Amino acid sequence: MAHGPGKSNRKGISMMQLAEMFATEEKAIRWFEDWTWPTGEMACMRCGSVNCYRVKSGKPMPYRCRDCRKYFSLKTGTLMEDSKLPLRVWGWAIYREMTSLKGVSSMKLHRDLGISQPAAWFLLHRIRGAFADMRATFAGPVEVDEAYFGGKRKNMSNAKRAEQTGRGPVGKQAVVAAKDRETKQVVARVIDRTDGETLRGFVDAHASDGAKLYTDDATAYRGTSREHETVKHSAAEYVRYLEGEGRSTPTAWNPSGAC
């Protein structure tokens, strides 16, 4: 049985649990150590060697590798690298961003954590960047389409309008999205090009090999090994209804209404 967001069956770490886990910086360090080295054996964050030791003074960093002879910390090689913010602040920031259905603003994080707004913006930029590459793979059927965003030229300033010469999507940002019909999950990505390599690469990243694929008739989607059906935007067809199901069932999804 599928369960939607906010249902009581969804499990996670409560704010009370997090407050206990990260009550002090020492507790936060122990938590990150346990998470980073679950077997209890310390490993170098630079070369992976287990021939490491703790630096008594903690300077210039808390740990040192005997093999590569370099110092390292729990932040080395992670989204927290080069940050002077305490680990407990990072723990709280990750929790707030990842448990908020619509994310959290830098101003809200600034107020909640008692840090500056620029520091909160830096945290969110790093956290979102780290989780951006997490791939959602859909079993399908999967609907994929691209759209362009950037506003209407008539609403732009004269200077901005002058920069955008040409017709169609000139000056607009392309975004491609995929939707899993069964789970209703959606994943979207900003793209620089809408060529075959880019769009098929997006499909391969987010649709399982056996997923049925629905797109428009753009040539960029051709060549996939998946079962593939299309609607013809070029013929003003945006929805095709299937027979025998007793309801309207579109065979392709178009987030923009028209591309």
C-alpha positions as a Markdown table, in Angstrom:
| # | Residue | x | y | z |
|---|---|---|---|---|
| 1 | Met | 0.0 | 0.0 | 0.0 |
| 2 | Ala | 1.4 | 3.4 | -1.0 |
| 3 | His | 1.7 | 6.0 | 1.7 |
| 4 | Gly | 1.9 | 9.7 | 1.0 |
| 5 | Pro | 4.1 | 12.3 | 2.7 |
| 6 | Gly | 3.1 | 13.3 | 6.2 |
| 7 | Lys | 1.6 | 9.9 | 7.1 |
| 8 | Ser | 2.1 | 8.5 | 10.5 |
| 9 | Asn | 3.8 | 5.4 | 9.2 |
| 10 | Arg | 6.8 | 7.3 | 7.9 |
| 11 | Lys | 9.7 | 6.8 | 10.2 |
| 12 | Gly | 12.7 | 9.1 | 10.8 |
| 13 | Ile | 14.7 | 10.9 | 13.5 |
| 14 | Ser | 12.6 | 13.2 | 15.6 |
| 15 | Met | 13.8 | 16.7 | 16.7 |
| 16 | Met | 14.0 | 15.4 | 20.3 |
| 17 | Gln | 16.3 | 12.6 | 19.2 |
| 18 | Leu | 18.4 | 15.0 | 17.1 |
| 19 | Ala | 18.7 | 17.4 | 20.0 |
| 20 | Glu | 20.1 | 14.5 | 22.1 |
| 21 | Met | 22.5 | 13.3 | 19.3 |
| 22 | Phe | 23.9 | 16.8 | 18.8 |
| 23 | Ala | 23.6 | 18.2 | 22.3 |
| 24 | Thr | 27.2 | 19.2 | 22.3 |
| 25 | Glu | 30.0 | 19.4 | 19.7 |
| 26 | Glu | 31.7 | 16.3 | 21.3 |
| 27 | Lys | 28.5 | 14.3 | 20.8 |
| 28 | Ala | 28.3 | 15.5 | 17.2 |
| 29 | Ile | 31.9 | 14.4 | 16.6 |
| 30 | Arg | 31.2 | 11.0 | 18.0 |
| 31 | Trp | 28.1 | 10.6 | 15.8 |
| 32 | Phe | 29.9 | 11.6 | 12.7 |
| 33 | Glu | 32.8 | 9.3 | 13.6 |
| 34 | Asp | 30.4 | 6.3 | 14.0 |
| 35 | Trp | 28.7 | 7.2 | 10.7 |
| 36 | Thr | 31.9 | 7.6 | 8.8 |
| 37 | Trp | 33.7 | 4.6 | 10.3 |
| 38 | Pro | 30.9 | 2.2 | 11.3 |
| 39 | Thr | 33.3 | -0.7 | 12.1 |
| 40 | Gly | 35.2 | 1.5 | 14.5 |
| 41 | Glu | 38.4 | 1.4 | 12.4 |
| 42 | Met | 39.6 | 4.8 | 11.4 |
| 43 | Ala | 40.4 | 5.4 | 7.7 |
| 44 | Cys | 42.1 | 8.3 | 6.1 |
| 45 | Met | 39.7 | 10.6 | 4.3 |
| 46 | Arg | 42.3 | 11.3 | 1.7 |
| 47 | Cys | 43.9 | 8.0 | 0.7 |
| 48 | Gly | 41.7 | 5.4 | 2.5 |
| 49 | Ser | 44.6 | 3.9 | 4.6 |
| 50 | Val | 43.7 | 2.6 | 8.0 |
| 51 | Asn | 47.2 | 3.4 | 9.3 |
| 52 | Cys | 45.9 | 6.5 | 11.1 |
| 53 | Tyr | 46.0 | 8.0 | 14.5 |
| 54 | Arg | 44.4 | 10.8 | 16.5 |
| 55 | Val | 46.4 | 14.0 | 17.0 |
| 56 | Lys | 46.4 | 14.8 | 20.7 |
| 57 | Ser | 46.5 | 18.6 | 20.2 |
| 58 | Gly | 43.9 | 18.4 | 17.4 |
| 59 | Lys | 46.0 | 20.7 | 15.3 |
| 60 | Pro | 46.2 | 21.4 | 12.5 |
| 61 | Met | 43.5 | 18.7 | 12.2 |
| 62 | Pro | 42.2 | 15.9 | 14.5 |
| 63 | Tyr | 43.6 | 12.9 | 12.6 |
| 64 | Arg | 46.8 | 12.1 | 10.6 |
| 65 | Cys | 47.6 | 9.3 | 8.2 |
| 66 | Arg | 51.0 | 7.6 | 8.5 |
| 67 | Asp | 50.9 | 6.4 | 4.9 |
| 68 | Cys | 50.2 | 9.6 | 3.0 |
| 69 | Arg | 51.4 | 11.7 | 6.0 |
| 70 | Lys | 48.6 | 14.1 | 5.7 |
| 71 | Tyr | 46.3 | 15.5 | 8.3 |
| 72 | Phe | 42.5 | 15.2 | 7.9 |
| 73 | Ser | 39.2 | 15.8 | 9.6 |
| 74 | Leu | 35.7 | 14.4 | 9.4 |
| 75 | Lys | 35.0 | 17.2 | 7.0 |
| 76 | Thr | 37.8 | 16.3 | 4.5 |
| 77 | Gly | 36.4 | 15.3 | 1.1 |
| 78 | Thr | 32.8 | 15.9 | 2.1 |
| 79 | Leu | 30.3 | 18.7 | 1.6 |
| 80 | Met | 31.6 | 20.2 | 4.9 |
| 81 | Glu | 35.2 | 20.6 | 3.7 |
| 82 | Asp | 36.8 | 24.0 | 4.3 |
| 83 | Ser | 34.0 | 25.0 | 6.6 |
| 84 | Lys | 34.7 | 26.5 | 10.1 |
| 85 | Leu | 31.1 | 25.8 | 11.2 |
| 86 | Pro | 30.7 | 23.2 | 14.0 |
| 87 | Leu | 29.6 | 19.7 | 13.1 |
| 88 | Arg | 26.5 | 20.0 | 15.2 |
| 89 | Val | 25.5 | 23.0 | 13.1 |
| 90 | Trp | 26.0 | 20.9 | 10.0 |
| 91 | Gly | 23.9 | 18.1 | 11.5 |
| 92 | Trp | 21.0 | 20.4 | 12.3 |
| 93 | Ala | 21.2 | 22.1 | 8.9 |
| 94 | Ile | 21.1 | 18.7 | 7.0 |
| 95 | Tyr | 18.2 | 17.6 | 9.1 |
| 96 | Arg | 16.2 | 20.8 | 8.5 |
| 97 | Glu | 16.8 | 20.8 | 4.8 |
| 98 | Met | 16.1 | 17.1 | 4.2 |
| 99 | Thr | 13.0 | 16.8 | 6.4 |
| 100 | Ser | 11.3 | 19.9 | 5.0 |
| 101 | Leu | 8.9 | 18.9 | 2.2 |
| 102 | Lys | 9.6 | 22.2 | 0.4 |
| 103 | Gly | 13.1 | 22.8 | 1.7 |
| 104 | Val | 14.1 | 25.6 | 4.1 |
| 105 | Ser | 15.1 | 29.1 | 3.2 |
| 106 | Ser | 18.5 | 30.6 | 4.3 |
| 107 | Met | 16.6 | 33.2 | 6.4 |
| 108 | Lys | 14.7 | 30.5 | 8.2 |
| 109 | Leu | 17.9 | 28.5 | 8.8 |
| 110 | His | 19.7 | 31.7 | 9.9 |
| 111 | Arg | 17.1 | 32.3 | 12.6 |
| 112 | Asp | 16.8 | 28.6 | 13.7 |
| 113 | Leu | 20.5 | 28.0 | 14.1 |
| 114 | Gly | 21.6 | 31.4 | 15.2 |
| 115 | Ile | 24.1 | 31.8 | 12.4 |
| 116 | Ser | 24.5 | 34.6 | 9.8 |
| 117 | Gln | 22.3 | 34.5 | 6.7 |
| 118 | Pro | 25.4 | 34.2 | 4.4 |
| 119 | Ala | 26.5 | 31.2 | 6.5 |
| 120 | Ala | 23.0 | 29.6 | 6.2 |
| 121 | Trp | 23.0 | 30.2 | 2.4 |
| 122 | Phe | 26.5 | 28.5 | 2.2 |
| 123 | Leu | 25.2 | 25.5 | 4.2 |
| 124 | Leu | 22.1 | 25.1 | 2.0 |
| 125 | His | 24.2 | 25.5 | -1.2 |
| 126 | Arg | 26.5 | 22.7 | -0.2 |
| 127 | Ile | 23.8 | 20.4 | 1.1 |
| 128 | Arg | 21.6 | 20.8 | -2.0 |
| 129 | Gly | 24.6 | 20.3 | -4.2 |
| 130 | Ala | 25.6 | 17.1 | -2.4 |
| 131 | Phe | 22.1 | 15.6 | -2.8 |
| 132 | Ala | 21.5 | 16.8 | -6.3 |
| 133 | Asp | 23.2 | 13.7 | -7.8 |
| 134 | Met | 21.1 | 11.2 | -5.9 |
| 135 | Arg | 19.3 | 9.3 | -8.6 |
| 136 | Ala | 15.6 | 8.3 | -8.4 |
| 137 | Thr | 15.1 | 5.3 | -10.7 |
| 138 | Phe | 11.5 | 4.7 | -11.7 |
| 139 | Ala | 10.0 | 1.3 | -12.5 |
| 140 | Gly | 7.5 | 3.0 | -14.8 |
| 141 | Pro | 5.5 | 3.7 | -16.8 |
| 142 | Val | 7.7 | 6.9 | -17.0 |
| 143 | Glu | 6.6 | 10.1 | -18.7 |
| 144 | Val | 9.4 | 12.4 | -19.8 |
| 145 | Asp | 9.3 | 15.9 | -21.3 |
| 146 | Glu | 11.3 | 19.1 | -21.5 |
| 147 | Ala | 10.2 | 22.7 | -21.1 |
| 148 | Tyr | 11.7 | 26.2 | -21.3 |
| 149 | Phe | 11.6 | 28.8 | -18.6 |
| 150 | Gly | 12.5 | 32.4 | -18.5 |
| 151 | Gly | 9.5 | 34.7 | -18.8 |
| 152 | Lys | 8.0 | 36.6 | -21.7 |
| 153 | Arg | 10.1 | 39.0 | -23.8 |
| 154 | Lys | 7.4 | 41.7 | -23.6 |
| 155 | Asn | 7.8 | 41.8 | -19.9 |
| 156 | Met | 11.6 | 42.2 | -20.0 |
| 157 | Ser | 13.6 | 45.4 | -19.8 |
| 158 | Asn | 14.8 | 46.8 | -23.1 |
| 159 | Ala | 18.4 | 45.8 | -22.3 |
| 160 | Lys | 17.4 | 42.2 | -21.5 |
| 161 | Arg | 15.3 | 42.0 | -24.6 |
| 162 | Ala | 18.1 | 43.2 | -26.8 |
| 163 | Glu | 20.3 | 40.4 | -25.6 |
| 164 | Gln | 17.8 | 37.8 | -26.8 |
| 165 | Thr | 17.9 | 37.8 | -30.6 |
| 166 | Gly | 16.2 | 35.0 | -32.5 |
| 167 | Arg | 13.0 | 33.0 | -32.2 |
| 168 | Gly | 11.7 | 30.2 | -30.0 |
| 169 | Pro | 13.5 | 29.4 | -26.7 |
| 170 | Val | 16.4 | 31.8 | -27.1 |
| 171 | Gly | 17.5 | 33.1 | -23.8 |
| 172 | Lys | 15.4 | 30.6 | -21.8 |
| 173 | Gln | 16.5 | 27.8 | -19.5 |
| 174 | Ala | 15.7 | 24.2 | -20.5 |
| 175 | Val | 14.5 | 21.8 | -17.9 |
| 176 | Val | 13.7 | 18.1 | -18.4 |
| 177 | Ala | 11.5 | 16.1 | -16.0 |
| 178 | Ala | 10.4 | 12.6 | -15.6 |
| 179 | Lys | 7.3 | 11.3 | -13.7 |
| 180 | Asp | 6.6 | 7.8 | -12.5 |
| 181 | Arg | 2.9 | 7.1 | -13.1 |
| 182 | Glu | 2.6 | 4.6 | -10.3 |
| 183 | Thr | 4.3 | 6.5 | -7.4 |
| 184 | Lys | 3.6 | 10.0 | -8.8 |
| 185 | Gln | 7.2 | 10.9 | -8.0 |
| 186 | Val | 8.8 | 13.6 | -10.2 |
| 187 | Val | 12.5 | 14.3 | -10.8 |
| 188 | Ala | 13.7 | 17.3 | -12.8 |
| 189 | Arg | 17.0 | 18.6 | -14.0 |
| 190 | Val | 18.3 | 21.9 | -15.5 |
| 191 | Ile | 20.0 | 21.1 | -18.8 |
| 192 | Asp | 22.2 | 23.1 | -21.2 |
| 193 | Arg | 21.1 | 21.3 | -24.4 |
| 194 | Thr | 18.1 | 19.3 | -25.5 |
| 195 | Asp | 20.0 | 17.0 | -27.8 |
| 196 | Gly | 19.7 | 13.2 | -28.0 |
| 197 | Glu | 22.7 | 12.5 | -25.8 |
| 198 | Thr | 21.5 | 14.8 | -23.0 |
| 199 | Leu | 17.8 | 13.6 | -23.0 |
| 200 | Arg | 18.6 | 9.9 | -23.5 |
| 201 | Gly | 21.2 | 10.2 | -20.7 |
| 202 | Phe | 18.5 | 11.6 | -18.4 |
| 203 | Val | 16.1 | 8.8 | -19.3 |
| 204 | Asp | 18.8 | 6.2 | -18.6 |
| 205 | Ala | 19.5 | 7.7 | -15.3 |
| 206 | His | 16.0 | 7.8 | -14.0 |
| 207 | Ala | 14.0 | 5.0 | -15.8 |
| 208 | Ser | 14.7 | 1.4 | -15.2 |
| 209 | Asp | 15.6 | -0.8 | -18.2 |
| 210 | Gly | 12.1 | -2.4 | -18.2 |
| 211 | Ala | 10.1 | 0.8 | -17.7 |
| 212 | Lys | 7.7 | 1.8 | -20.5 |
| 213 | Leu | 8.5 | 5.3 | -21.7 |
| 214 | Tyr | 6.1 | 8.0 | -22.9 |
| 215 | Thr | 7.4 | 11.1 | -24.5 |
| 216 | Asp | 6.5 | 13.6 | -27.3 |
| 217 | Asp | 7.8 | 12.8 | -30.9 |
| 218 | Ala | 11.1 | 14.7 | -30.5 |
| 219 | Thr | 13.8 | 12.8 | -32.4 |
| 220 | Ala | 16.1 | 13.2 | -29.4 |
| 221 | Tyr | 14.2 | 10.5 | -27.5 |
| 222 | Arg | 14.6 | 7.9 | -30.3 |
| 223 | Gly | 17.0 | 5.0 | -30.0 |
| 224 | Thr | 16.0 | 3.9 | -26.5 |
| 225 | Ser | 15.8 | 0.2 | -25.9 |
| 226 | Arg | 12.7 | 0.6 | -23.8 |
| 227 | Glu | 9.1 | 0.1 | -24.9 |
| 228 | His | 8.3 | 3.6 | -26.2 |
| 229 | Glu | 5.1 | 5.5 | -27.1 |
| 230 | Thr | 4.8 | 9.1 | -28.2 |
| 231 | Val | 2.2 | 11.8 | -28.8 |
| 232 | Lys | 2.8 | 14.2 | -31.7 |
| 233 | His | 3.1 | 17.8 | -30.5 |
| 234 | Ser | 3.9 | 18.7 | -34.1 |
| 235 | Ala | 0.3 | 17.7 | -35.0 |
| 236 | Ala | -1.1 | 19.6 | -31.9 |
| 237 | Glu | -1.6 | 16.3 | -30.1 |
| 238 | Tyr | -0.8 | 16.6 | -26.4 |
| 239 | Val | -2.9 | 13.8 | -24.9 |
| 240 | Arg | -4.0 | 10.5 | -26.3 |
| 241 | Tyr | -6.7 | 8.6 | -24.5 |
| 242 | Leu | -6.6 | 4.8 | -24.1 |
| 243 | Glu | -9.8 | 2.8 | -24.7 |
| 244 | Gly | -11.4 | 0.3 | -22.4 |
| 245 | Glu | -10.3 | 1.7 | -19.0 |
| 246 | Gly | -13.4 | 3.7 | -18.3 |
| 247 | Arg | -11.5 | 6.9 | -17.8 |
| 248 | Ser | -9.2 | 9.3 | -19.6 |
| 249 | Thr | -5.7 | 8.1 | -19.6 |
| 250 | Pro | -3.1 | 10.4 | -21.3 |
| 251 | Thr | -0.2 | 8.5 | -22.9 |
| 252 | Ala | 2.3 | 11.3 | -22.5 |
| 253 | Trp | 2.9 | 14.1 | -20.0 |
| 254 | Asn | 3.8 | 17.6 | -20.8 |
| 255 | Pro | 4.7 | 19.9 | -17.9 |
| 256 | Ser | 4.6 | 23.1 | -19.9 |
| 257 | Gly | 1.4 | 22.4 | -21.8 |
| 258 | Ala | 3.5 | 22.9 | -25.0 |
| 259 | Cys | 7.2 | 22.8 | -25.7 |
